[in-house]
Amino acid sequence: MKNKVTKTILATAAGAAAFAGAHAAASADQVSVKDGDTLSQIAEDHNTTVDELVAKNQIENADLIFAGDLLTTDGSGVTVAPAAAPTATANQDQAAVAQAQAATAEQPQAQAQANTNPQNQASTTNVSYQAPAASGNGADASVQGIVDAMNAKRAALGLAPVQYDASLSARAQGRAEEANANGGLPSGHMAQVAGPEVVAIGFGAGSVVDAWYNETNMIAAPAHRNWLTNPSFTRVGFGVSGSTIVGLAG
């Protein structure tokens, strides 16, 4: 048996260099020469002899082998298992990271869409009434003040405001003058002959709406409050004569 240590000369070809440092065998009876290997070491590892390796592989110079060469052995050596493929867990972890990054990138856009979508925004209806800055409808200041006070009560209940109506005010003014002259209610008031009507005696324009709403010194309660808060009313007019105030609605 030839036991002298042979030295390996590194192959300079590009193909051989790609295999430098490789340990994986092509099959159970082949071995790939790596940098630093000797025939004597390979023979010992595979239970064979240098002479047998030389003969089987037709090696011309036992002292000259190249890294990357495949040498045939007698098959009794230990086969080095190839590197294990990446595990499913590693692939799943990478997929989870990618999904998390994608979800993080989508969050600002989804949030922006949610903020601009009217269906995603809570709506609160706040009913309020703001009196007009100036009366351009022909109502004097006292009558407009009564209209505004009435609308404030309606707004608090979520009702639509009523509008000043000059024709109703003209009729209410005539009814108020009649009542003041008679010292009582206008004729046919209890039968509502003039239409939906309220009357107050002894109250000023600034307090009459509260008196009607609270039924202060009124008869036939709660007729006056019901008149103020009737949801079907859209127009209103008031007449003032002395201490008598008459309201008509429609």
mmCIF file of C-alpha atoms in Angstrom:
data_model
loop_
_atom_site.group_PDB
_atom_site.id
_atom_site.type_symbol
_atom_site.label_atom_id
_atom_site.label_comp_id
_atom_site.label_asym_id
_atom_site.label_seq_id
_atom_site.Cartn_x
_atom_site.Cartn_y
_atom_site.Cartn_z
ATOM 1 C CA MET A 1 0.000 0.000 0.000
ATOM 2 C CA LYS A 2 1.281 3.351 -0.891
ATOM 3 C CA ASN A 3 1.047 5.421 2.307
ATOM 4 C CA LYS A 4 2.942 8.516 1.442
ATOM 5 C CA VAL A 5 0.954 11.738 1.830
ATOM 6 C CA THR A 6 0.009 13.311 -1.446
ATOM 7 C CA LYS A 7 -0.480 16.981 -1.838
ATOM 8 C CA THR A 8 -3.469 18.520 -3.565
ATOM 9 C CA ILE A 9 -2.914 21.242 -6.118
ATOM 10 C CA LEU A 10 -5.818 23.627 -6.477
ATOM 11 C CA ALA A 11 -7.341 23.663 -9.915
ATOM 12 C CA THR A 12 -7.160 27.008 -11.644
ATOM 13 C CA ALA A 13 -10.031 26.419 -14.034
ATOM 14 C CA ALA A 14 -13.174 28.428 -13.221
ATOM 15 C CA GLY A 15 -15.341 25.310 -13.165
ATOM 16 C CA ALA A 16 -13.113 23.599 -10.602
ATOM 17 C CA ALA A 17 -12.996 26.715 -8.415
ATOM 18 C CA ALA A 18 -16.768 26.648 -8.083
ATOM 19 C CA PHE A 19 -16.479 23.364 -6.201
ATOM 20 C CA ALA A 20 -13.750 24.489 -3.790
ATOM 21 C CA GLY A 21 -14.536 23.525 -0.207
ATOM 22 C CA ALA A 22 -17.431 21.219 -1.203
ATOM 23 C CA HIS A 23 -17.969 18.037 0.889
ATOM 24 C CA ALA A 24 -21.091 16.540 -0.714
ATOM 25 C CA ALA A 25 -20.561 13.255 -2.573
ATOM 26 C CA ALA A 26 -22.194 12.574 -5.955
ATOM 27 C CA SER A 27 -23.127 9.049 -4.800
ATOM 28 C CA ALA A 28 -22.181 6.434 -2.196
ATOM 29 C CA ASP A 29 -19.113 5.307 -4.218
ATOM 30 C CA GLN A 30 -17.879 8.770 -5.283
ATOM 31 C CA VAL A 31 -16.171 11.529 -3.378
ATOM 32 C CA SER A 32 -15.511 15.143 -4.382
ATOM 33 C CA VAL A 33 -11.959 16.303 -3.749
ATOM 34 C CA LYS A 34 -11.753 19.403 -1.594
ATOM 35 C CA ASP A 35 -8.927 21.807 -0.893
ATOM 36 C CA GLY A 36 -6.305 20.066 1.293
ATOM 37 C CA ASP A 37 -7.414 16.501 0.532
ATOM 38 C CA THR A 38 -4.810 13.769 -0.168
ATOM 39 C CA LEU A 39 -5.284 10.370 -1.816
ATOM 40 C CA SER A 40 -3.988 8.662 1.311
ATOM 41 C CA GLN A 41 -6.575 10.435 3.501
ATOM 42 C CA ILE A 42 -9.397 9.730 1.019
ATOM 43 C CA ALA A 43 -8.338 6.073 0.836
ATOM 44 C CA GLU A 44 -8.292 5.768 4.628
ATOM 45 C CA ASP A 45 -11.702 7.454 4.974
ATOM 46 C CA HIS A 46 -13.268 5.062 2.462
ATOM 47 C CA ASN A 47 -11.591 1.826 3.540
ATOM 48 C CA THR A 48 -9.540 1.477 0.383
ATOM 49 C CA THR A 49 -5.948 2.054 -0.781
ATOM 50 C CA VAL A 50 -4.163 4.708 -2.750
ATOM 51 C CA ASP A 51 -3.308 2.126 -5.433
ATOM 52 C CA GLU A 52 -6.946 1.156 -5.810
ATOM 53 C CA LEU A 53 -7.986 4.835 -6.120
ATOM 54 C CA VAL A 54 -5.277 5.414 -8.732
ATOM 55 C CA ALA A 55 -6.384 2.352 -10.696
ATOM 56 C CA LYS A 56 -10.129 3.030 -10.522
ATOM 57 C CA ASN A 57 -9.773 6.701 -11.407
ATOM 58 C CA GLN A 58 -6.865 6.360 -13.882
ATOM 59 C CA ILE A 59 -4.773 8.888 -11.984
ATOM 60 C CA GLU A 60 -1.434 9.405 -13.723
ATOM 61 C CA ASN A 61 0.288 11.084 -10.777
ATOM 62 C CA ALA A 62 -0.796 10.016 -7.288
ATOM 63 C CA ASP A 63 0.813 13.179 -5.908
ATOM 64 C CA LEU A 64 -1.322 15.412 -8.128
ATOM 65 C CA ILE A 65 -5.098 15.653 -7.647
ATOM 66 C CA PHE A 66 -7.355 18.673 -8.152
ATOM 67 C CA ALA A 67 -10.017 20.194 -5.937
ATOM 68 C CA GLY A 68 -13.438 19.495 -7.428
ATOM 69 C CA ASP A 69 -12.476 16.142 -9.023
ATOM 70 C CA LEU A 70 -14.910 13.258 -8.442
ATOM 71 C CA LEU A 71 -13.088 10.072 -7.381
ATOM 72 C CA THR A 72 -14.635 6.623 -7.497
ATOM 73 C CA THR A 73 -14.207 4.580 -4.312
ATOM 74 C CA ASP A 74 -15.280 1.056 -3.383
ATOM 75 C CA GLY A 75 -18.583 2.348 -1.939
ATOM 76 C CA SER A 76 -17.831 1.551 1.708
ATOM 77 C CA GLY A 77 -17.146 5.105 2.736
ATOM 78 C CA VAL A 78 -19.500 7.468 4.581
ATOM 79 C CA THR A 79 -21.691 9.569 2.296
ATOM 80 C CA VAL A 80 -22.046 13.198 3.379
ATOM 81 C CA ALA A 81 -25.717 14.214 3.305
ATOM 82 C CA PRO A 82 -26.587 17.298 1.257
ATOM 83 C CA ALA A 83 -27.570 20.463 3.075
ATOM 84 C CA ALA A 84 -31.178 20.449 4.254
ATOM 85 C CA ALA A 85 -33.662 22.555 2.332
ATOM 86 C CA PRO A 86 -35.171 25.558 4.104
ATOM 87 C CA THR A 87 -37.917 24.465 6.455
ATOM 88 C CA ALA A 88 -41.557 25.299 5.911
ATOM 89 C CA THR A 89 -41.469 27.263 9.164
ATOM 90 C CA ALA A 90 -38.801 29.602 7.813
ATOM 91 C CA ASN A 91 -40.823 30.168 4.638
ATOM 92 C CA GLN A 92 -43.949 30.825 6.671
ATOM 93 C CA ASP A 93 -42.108 33.305 8.873
ATOM 94 C CA GLN A 94 -40.914 35.211 5.796
ATOM 95 C CA ALA A 95 -44.447 35.238 4.368
ATOM 96 C CA ALA A 96 -45.830 36.520 7.696
ATOM 97 C CA VAL A 97 -43.300 39.360 7.762
ATOM 98 C CA ALA A 98 -44.216 40.340 4.182
ATOM 99 C CA GLN A 99 -47.935 40.329 5.024
ATOM 100 C CA ALA A 100 -47.379 42.448 8.128
ATOM 101 C CA GLN A 101 -45.396 44.998 6.128
ATOM 102 C CA ALA A 102 -48.117 45.137 3.458
ATOM 103 C CA ALA A 103 -50.826 45.608 6.107
ATOM 104 C CA THR A 104 -48.844 48.419 7.753
ATOM 105 C CA ALA A 105 -48.490 50.196 4.402
ATOM 106 C CA GLU A 106 -52.227 49.940 3.734
ATOM 107 C CA GLN A 107 -53.338 51.289 7.124
ATOM 108 C CA PRO A 108 -52.778 55.034 6.425
ATOM 109 C CA GLN A 109 -54.719 54.792 3.125
ATOM 110 C CA ALA A 110 -57.560 52.826 4.739
ATOM 111 C CA GLN A 111 -57.677 55.335 7.568
ATOM 112 C CA ALA A 112 -57.752 58.248 5.109
ATOM 113 C CA GLN A 113 -60.641 56.611 3.228
ATOM 114 C CA ALA A 114 -62.497 55.980 6.455
ATOM 115 C CA ASN A 115 -62.065 59.638 7.471
ATOM 116 C CA THR A 116 -63.481 60.910 4.159
ATOM 117 C CA ASN A 117 -66.364 58.427 3.908
ATOM 118 C CA PRO A 118 -69.649 60.124 5.083
ATOM 119 C CA GLN A 119 -71.048 56.702 6.061
ATOM 120 C CA ASN A 120 -68.220 56.229 8.576
ATOM 121 C CA GLN A 121 -68.792 59.605 10.260
ATOM 122 C CA ALA A 122 -71.356 60.014 13.041
ATOM 123 C CA SER A 123 -73.906 62.695 12.322
ATOM 124 C CA THR A 124 -75.559 64.733 15.038
ATOM 125 C CA THR A 125 -78.512 66.950 14.248
ATOM 126 C CA ASN A 126 -78.454 70.058 16.360
ATOM 127 C CA VAL A 127 -81.618 72.016 15.774
ATOM 128 C CA SER A 128 -81.293 75.668 16.677
ATOM 129 C CA TYR A 129 -82.899 78.883 15.619
ATOM 130 C CA GLN A 130 -81.056 82.109 14.981
ATOM 131 C CA ALA A 131 -83.152 85.214 14.629
ATOM 132 C CA PRO A 132 -82.591 87.225 11.437
ATOM 133 C CA ALA A 133 -80.210 90.132 11.812
ATOM 134 C CA ALA A 134 -82.803 92.532 10.510
ATOM 135 C CA SER A 135 -86.475 92.212 9.647
ATOM 136 C CA GLY A 136 -86.917 92.529 5.900
ATOM 137 C CA ASN A 137 -90.379 90.977 5.831
ATOM 138 C CA GLY A 138 -92.417 93.990 6.913
ATOM 139 C CA ALA A 139 -92.845 92.907 10.537
ATOM 140 C CA ASP A 140 -92.216 95.553 13.143
ATOM 141 C CA ALA A 141 -89.683 94.846 15.893
ATOM 142 C CA SER A 142 -92.224 93.695 18.487
ATOM 143 C CA VAL A 143 -93.973 91.267 16.127
ATOM 144 C CA GLN A 144 -90.649 89.903 14.820
ATOM 145 C CA GLY A 145 -89.576 89.394 18.432
ATOM 146 C CA ILE A 146 -92.657 87.213 19.035
ATOM 147 C CA VAL A 147 -91.909 85.184 15.875
ATOM 148 C CA ASP A 148 -88.309 84.669 16.982
ATOM 149 C CA ALA A 149 -89.319 83.586 20.497
ATOM 150 C CA MET A 150 -91.833 81.109 19.065
ATOM 151 C CA ASN A 151 -89.206 79.631 16.728
ATOM 152 C CA ALA A 152 -86.753 79.242 19.616
ATOM 153 C CA LYS A 153 -89.304 77.099 21.454
ATOM 154 C CA ARG A 154 -89.900 75.025 18.332
ATOM 155 C CA ALA A 155 -86.183 74.558 17.695
ATOM 156 C CA ALA A 156 -85.704 73.222 21.224
ATOM 157 C CA LEU A 157 -88.228 70.513 20.343
ATOM 158 C CA GLY A 158 -86.666 69.761 16.959
ATOM 159 C CA LEU A 159 -89.481 71.448 15.025
ATOM 160 C CA ALA A 160 -89.055 73.494 11.859
ATOM 161 C CA PRO A 161 -89.366 77.291 12.211
ATOM 162 C CA VAL A 162 -92.401 79.223 11.023
ATOM 163 C CA GLN A 163 -92.201 82.248 8.742
ATOM 164 C CA TYR A 164 -93.756 85.670 9.290
ATOM 165 C CA ASP A 165 -96.800 86.117 7.049
ATOM 166 C CA ALA A 166 -97.999 89.664 6.371
ATOM 167 C CA SER A 167 -101.571 88.671 5.513
ATOM 168 C CA LEU A 168 -101.964 86.653 8.708
ATOM 169 C CA SER A 169 -100.529 89.551 10.690
ATOM 170 C CA ALA A 170 -103.027 91.936 9.113
ATOM 171 C CA ARG A 171 -105.914 89.685 10.120
ATOM 172 C CA ALA A 172 -104.445 89.200 13.627
ATOM 173 C CA GLN A 173 -104.086 92.959 13.997
ATOM 174 C CA GLY A 174 -107.760 93.448 13.212
ATOM 175 C CA ARG A 175 -108.718 90.738 15.702
ATOM 176 C CA ALA A 176 -106.527 92.307 18.399
ATOM 177 C CA GLU A 177 -108.081 95.757 17.872
ATOM 178 C CA GLU A 178 -111.565 94.248 18.081
ATOM 179 C CA ALA A 179 -110.752 92.427 21.329
ATOM 180 C CA ASN A 180 -109.148 95.524 22.855
ATOM 181 C CA ALA A 181 -112.189 97.607 21.989
ATOM 182 C CA ASN A 182 -114.559 95.040 23.480
ATOM 183 C CA GLY A 183 -112.425 94.507 26.582
ATOM 184 C CA GLY A 184 -112.304 90.753 26.062
ATOM 185 C CA LEU A 185 -111.724 88.081 23.452
ATOM 186 C CA PRO A 186 -112.245 88.633 19.728
ATOM 187 C CA SER A 187 -115.590 87.372 18.462
ATOM 188 C CA GLY A 188 -115.781 83.665 17.702
ATOM 189 C CA HIS A 189 -112.421 82.946 19.312
ATOM 190 C CA MET A 190 -113.559 79.851 21.209
ATOM 191 C CA ALA A 191 -114.939 78.419 17.956
ATOM 192 C CA GLN A 192 -111.732 79.360 16.120
ATOM 193 C CA VAL A 193 -113.718 81.106 13.397
ATOM 194 C CA ALA A 194 -110.680 83.024 12.173
ATOM 195 C CA GLY A 195 -108.496 79.919 12.021
ATOM 196 C CA PRO A 196 -105.902 78.579 14.487
ATOM 197 C CA GLU A 197 -105.786 81.497 16.939
ATOM 198 C CA VAL A 198 -104.313 82.334 20.358
ATOM 199 C CA VAL A 199 -104.986 85.372 22.487
ATOM 200 C CA ALA A 200 -103.138 86.873 25.447
ATOM 201 C CA ILE A 201 -104.284 89.790 27.557
ATOM 202 C CA GLY A 202 -101.995 91.644 29.915
ATOM 203 C CA PHE A 203 -98.648 90.395 28.531
ATOM 204 C CA GLY A 204 -96.013 92.261 26.551
ATOM 205 C CA ALA A 205 -94.386 91.142 23.305
ATOM 206 C CA GLY A 206 -91.273 89.981 25.214
ATOM 207 C CA SER A 207 -93.153 87.663 27.598
ATOM 208 C CA VAL A 208 -96.209 86.465 25.708
ATOM 209 C CA VAL A 209 -94.602 83.360 24.174
ATOM 210 C CA ASP A 210 -93.511 82.090 27.589
ATOM 211 C CA ALA A 211 -97.008 82.780 28.921
ATOM 212 C CA TRP A 212 -98.583 80.761 26.106
ATOM 213 C CA TYR A 213 -96.035 77.952 26.388
ATOM 214 C CA ASN A 214 -96.422 77.688 30.181
ATOM 215 C CA GLU A 215 -100.190 78.303 30.022
ATOM 216 C CA THR A 216 -99.835 81.198 32.466
ATOM 217 C CA ASN A 217 -103.310 82.519 33.409
ATOM 218 C CA MET A 218 -104.680 80.865 30.263
ATOM 219 C CA ILE A 219 -107.896 78.941 29.766
ATOM 220 C CA ALA A 220 -108.355 75.751 27.742
ATOM 221 C CA ALA A 221 -104.822 74.509 28.499
ATOM 222 C CA PRO A 222 -102.796 73.103 26.817
ATOM 223 C CA ALA A 223 -104.275 74.683 23.714
ATOM 224 C CA HIS A 224 -101.780 77.569 23.672
ATOM 225 C CA ARG A 225 -98.697 75.340 23.993
ATOM 226 C CA ASN A 226 -100.092 73.018 21.329
ATOM 227 C CA TRP A 227 -100.546 76.020 19.033
ATOM 228 C CA LEU A 228 -96.927 77.102 19.472
ATOM 229 C CA THR A 229 -95.597 73.582 18.834
ATOM 230 C CA ASN A 230 -97.937 72.455 16.061
ATOM 231 C CA PRO A 231 -95.617 70.747 13.540
ATOM 232 C CA SER A 232 -97.941 71.466 10.616
ATOM 233 C CA PHE A 233 -97.648 75.256 10.939
ATOM 234 C CA THR A 234 -95.380 77.010 8.427
ATOM 235 C CA ARG A 235 -96.695 80.614 8.574
ATOM 236 C CA VAL A 236 -97.621 82.886 11.430
ATOM 237 C CA GLY A 237 -98.836 86.446 12.065
ATOM 238 C CA PHE A 238 -99.362 88.544 15.186
ATOM 239 C CA GLY A 239 -101.379 91.638 16.004
ATOM 240 C CA VAL A 240 -100.846 93.911 19.013
ATOM 241 C CA SER A 241 -103.399 96.381 20.310
ATOM 242 C CA GLY A 242 -103.091 97.860 23.792
ATOM 243 C CA SER A 243 -102.626 94.942 26.213
ATOM 244 C CA THR A 244 -104.043 92.361 23.797
ATOM 245 C CA ILE A 245 -101.954 90.169 21.514
ATOM 246 C CA VAL A 246 -103.495 87.839 18.925
ATOM 247 C CA GLY A 247 -101.670 85.141 16.955
ATOM 248 C CA LEU A 248 -102.876 83.392 13.802
ATOM 249 C CA ALA A 249 -101.117 80.475 12.117
ATOM 250 C CA GLY A 250 -101.418 78.419 8.981
#
